[in-house]
Coordinates of C-alpha atoms in Angstrom, one line a residue:
M1 CA -3.0 2.3 0.2
E2 CA -5.4 4.1 -2.2
E3 CA -4.6 7.7 -3.3
K4 CA -7.7 9.4 -1.9
P5 CA -6.8 9.2 1.8
L6 CA -3.4 10.6 1.0
L7 CA -5.0 13.9 -0.3
H8 CA -6.8 16.9 1.0
V9 CA -10.0 17.9 -0.8
N10 CA -7.9 20.5 -2.7
G11 CA -5.7 17.7 -4.1
K12 CA -2.7 18.5 -1.9
L13 CA -0.9 15.7 0.0
N14 CA -2.2 15.1 3.5
R15 CA 0.7 15.1 6.0
E16 CA -1.6 13.8 8.7
C17 CA -2.3 10.7 6.7
F18 CA 1.4 10.0 6.1
D19 CA 2.0 10.4 9.8
L20 CA -0.8 8.0 10.7
I21 CA 0.6 5.4 8.3
S22 CA 4.1 5.7 9.5
M23 CA 3.0 5.5 13.2
I24 CA 0.9 2.4 12.6
L25 CA 3.4 0.4 10.5
S26 CA 6.3 1.3 12.8
N27 CA 4.3 0.2 15.8
C28 CA 3.6 -3.1 14.0
M29 CA 7.3 -3.7 13.2
N30 CA 8.3 -3.0 16.8
S31 CA 5.6 -5.6 17.8
E32 CA 7.4 -8.2 15.6
K33 CA 4.8 -8.1 12.9
E34 CA 6.2 -8.0 9.4
V35 CA 4.5 -5.4 7.2
I36 CA 4.6 -4.3 3.6
L37 CA 3.2 -0.9 2.4
V38 CA 1.5 -0.8 -1.0
T39 CA 0.9 2.9 -1.9
A40 CA -0.5 5.1 -4.5
G41 CA 0.1 8.9 -4.8
A42 CA 2.9 9.3 -7.4
I43 CA 0.8 11.3 -9.8
A44 CA -0.6 13.5 -7.1
S45 CA 3.0 14.1 -5.8
G46 CA 4.1 15.0 -9.2
I47 CA 1.2 17.5 -9.7
E48 CA 2.1 19.1 -6.4
K49 CA 5.8 19.3 -7.2
L50 CA 5.1 20.9 -10.6
T51 CA 2.4 23.2 -9.1
M52 CA 0.0 22.2 -11.8
S53 CA -3.4 23.7 -11.7
K54 CA -5.1 20.6 -13.2
S55 CA -4.6 16.9 -13.5
P56 CA -2.9 15.5 -16.6
Q57 CA -5.2 13.8 -19.1
S58 CA -3.1 11.8 -21.4
L59 CA -1.6 8.5 -20.3
T60 CA 1.9 9.6 -21.4
E61 CA 1.7 12.8 -19.4
K62 CA 0.4 10.8 -16.3
Q63 CA 3.4 8.5 -16.6
A64 CA 5.9 11.4 -16.9
I65 CA 4.4 13.2 -13.9
A66 CA 4.4 9.9 -11.9
A67 CA 8.1 9.6 -12.5
I68 CA 8.6 13.0 -10.9
G69 CA 6.1 12.3 -8.2
Q70 CA 7.5 8.9 -7.2
V71 CA 10.7 10.6 -6.0
E72 CA 8.7 13.1 -3.9
L73 CA 6.4 10.3 -2.6
I74 CA 9.2 8.1 -1.3
R75 CA 11.0 11.2 0.2
R76 CA 7.8 12.1 2.1
Y77 CA 7.5 8.5 3.4
Q78 CA 11.1 8.5 4.5
N79 CA 10.7 11.8 6.3
V80 CA 7.8 10.5 8.4
F81 CA 9.3 7.1 9.0
D82 CA 12.5 8.7 10.1
E83 CA 10.6 10.1 13.1
Y84 CA 10.2 6.5 14.3
N85 CA 13.7 5.4 13.3
Q86 CA 12.1 3.0 10.8
L87 CA 13.9 2.3 7.6
I88 CA 12.0 1.8 4.3
G89 CA 13.0 0.4 0.9
Q90 CA 11.4 1.4 -2.4
V91 CA 10.2 -1.4 -4.7
L92 CA 8.5 -0.6 -8.1
L93 CA 6.6 -3.5 -9.7
D94 CA 4.9 -4.0 -13.1
R95 CA 2.7 -6.8 -14.4
N96 CA 5.7 -8.8 -15.5
S97 CA 7.1 -8.8 -12.0
I98 CA 3.9 -10.6 -11.0
V99 CA 3.1 -13.0 -13.8
N100 CA 6.7 -14.0 -14.7
P101 CA 7.7 -16.8 -12.3
K102 CA 11.4 -15.8 -12.1
R103 CA 10.7 -12.2 -11.5
R104 CA 7.9 -13.0 -9.1
N105 CA 10.4 -15.1 -7.1
N106 CA 13.0 -12.3 -7.2
A107 CA 10.3 -9.9 -5.8
Q108 CA 9.5 -12.4 -3.0
N109 CA 13.2 -12.8 -2.1
T110 CA 13.6 -9.0 -2.0
F111 CA 10.5 -8.6 0.3
N112 CA 11.8 -11.3 2.6
R113 CA 15.4 -9.9 2.8
L114 CA 14.1 -6.4 3.5
L115 CA 11.9 -7.7 6.3
E116 CA 14.8 -9.7 7.7
L117 CA 16.7 -6.4 7.9
H118 CA 13.8 -4.8 9.7
V119 CA 13.0 -2.6 6.7
I120 CA 9.5 -1.9 5.4
P121 CA 9.1 -2.4 1.7
V122 CA 7.2 0.5 0.2
I123 CA 5.7 -0.7 -3.1
N124 CA 4.1 1.1 -6.0
E125 CA 3.4 0.4 -9.6
N126 CA 6.2 1.3 -12.0
D127 CA 4.0 3.8 -13.9
T128 CA 6.6 4.4 -16.6
T129 CA 6.4 0.8 -17.8
S130 CA 3.0 -0.4 -16.5
T131 CA -0.4 1.3 -16.7
E132 CA -2.8 -1.0 -14.9
D133 CA -3.3 1.2 -11.8
I134 CA -3.3 4.4 -13.8
E135 CA -6.0 3.2 -16.2
H136 CA -8.1 1.8 -13.4
E137 CA -7.3 4.4 -10.7
D138 CA -7.1 1.5 -8.3
N139 CA -4.1 -0.2 -6.7
Y140 CA -6.0 -2.9 -5.0
P141 CA -5.0 -5.4 -7.7
L142 CA -1.4 -4.6 -7.0
A143 CA -1.9 -4.9 -3.3
A144 CA -3.6 -8.3 -3.6
S145 CA -0.8 -9.5 -5.8
V146 CA 1.8 -8.4 -3.4
C147 CA 0.0 -10.1 -0.5
E148 CA 0.0 -13.3 -2.6
I149 CA 3.7 -13.1 -3.4
A150 CA 4.6 -12.3 0.2
L151 CA 2.3 -15.0 1.6
A152 CA 0.6 -12.4 3.7
H153 CA -1.9 -13.3 6.4
V154 CA -3.9 -10.1 6.3
M155 CA -4.4 -7.0 4.2
V156 CA -5.3 -3.7 5.7
V157 CA -6.8 -0.9 3.5
L158 CA -6.9 2.7 4.7
C159 CA -10.3 4.1 3.7
D160 CA -11.3 7.6 2.7
D161 CA -12.7 8.3 6.2
L162 CA -9.4 7.0 7.8
S163 CA -11.0 3.8 9.1
F164 CA -9.4 0.5 8.1
N165 CA -10.8 -2.3 6.1
I166 CA -9.2 -5.7 7.0
L167 CA -9.3 -8.7 4.8
L168 CA -7.8 -12.0 6.1
S169 CA -6.3 -14.3 3.7
N170 CA -8.8 -16.9 2.3
S171 CA -11.7 -14.9 3.8
N172 CA -14.9 -13.6 2.2
V173 CA -15.7 -11.0 4.8
V174 CA -14.2 -7.5 5.2
L175 CA -13.7 -6.3 8.8
N176 CA -13.8 -2.6 9.5
A177 CA -11.9 -1.0 12.3
S178 CA -13.1 2.6 12.9
D179 CA -9.8 3.8 14.3
K180 CA -6.2 2.9 14.9
D181 CA -6.9 1.6 18.4
K182 CA -9.4 -0.9 17.2
L183 CA -7.0 -1.9 14.5
F184 CA -4.2 -2.5 17.0
E185 CA -6.5 -4.5 19.2
F186 CA -7.5 -6.7 16.4
L187 CA -4.0 -7.3 15.1
A188 CA -2.7 -8.0 18.7
G189 CA -5.3 -10.8 19.0
L190 CA -4.7 -12.3 15.6
N191 CA -3.2 -15.8 15.4
A192 CA -1.5 -16.2 12.1
K193 CA -1.2 -20.0 12.6
D194 CA -5.0 -20.2 12.0
I195 CA -4.8 -18.5 8.6
V196 CA -3.8 -20.0 5.2
P197 CA -1.5 -17.3 3.8
G198 CA -1.4 -15.6 0.4
V199 CA -5.0 -16.2 -0.8
F200 CA -6.7 -12.9 -1.7
T201 CA -9.8 -12.1 -3.8
D202 CA -9.7 -10.2 -7.0
S203 CA -10.6 -6.5 -7.1
D204 CA -14.1 -7.0 -8.6
T205 CA -15.0 -9.5 -5.9
F206 CA -13.5 -7.4 -3.1
D207 CA -15.9 -4.5 -3.7
T208 CA -18.9 -6.9 -3.2
L209 CA -17.8 -8.6 0.0
P210 CA -19.9 -8.0 3.1
V211 CA -18.4 -5.6 5.7
K212 CA -18.5 -6.3 9.4
C213 CA -17.7 -3.6 12.0
L214 CA -15.3 -4.6 14.8

């Protein structure tokens, strides 16, 4: 979940987008599909909470504002998911959580247990201790790492135009669903048994993959 779709052109958080995400993911969970949400938006939430007129420039300021915004971001997600009686759990990760085998295993166990409890893990970078996503303004690397840790079969990326880019594990083609109905139709017909889980391309390669419309 990139930051741009979450925002209006004036930089304010887009309630409609949060509603769309919660509806889709709650529907998936009710259809016995396990889902994990990787999100951005902590800095934007902090800017809105503090009613700042411009974005922070220094890394330290961005980290501090992200700490404020993360509270607001998860509250906003909880509010929209409450409308579907869907519980969520916040998980903040940094690079050590991904590269350290013990911490990676702990993260995997947490994901699995939350999903067993029918709770959607909502994951973001821990911006106070990790700066990869802040510096690159891209949380695809985090999303790909989470998909690998969770042994996911498919990654769905919400695009700026509110269409959906779909990447199957171990695939080199991005599929695009123009709206939620086409996304639901695709996921309903997906057979996970035919997919090797947990193999996702790096961020540089992802941007160069061919896109096929559904």
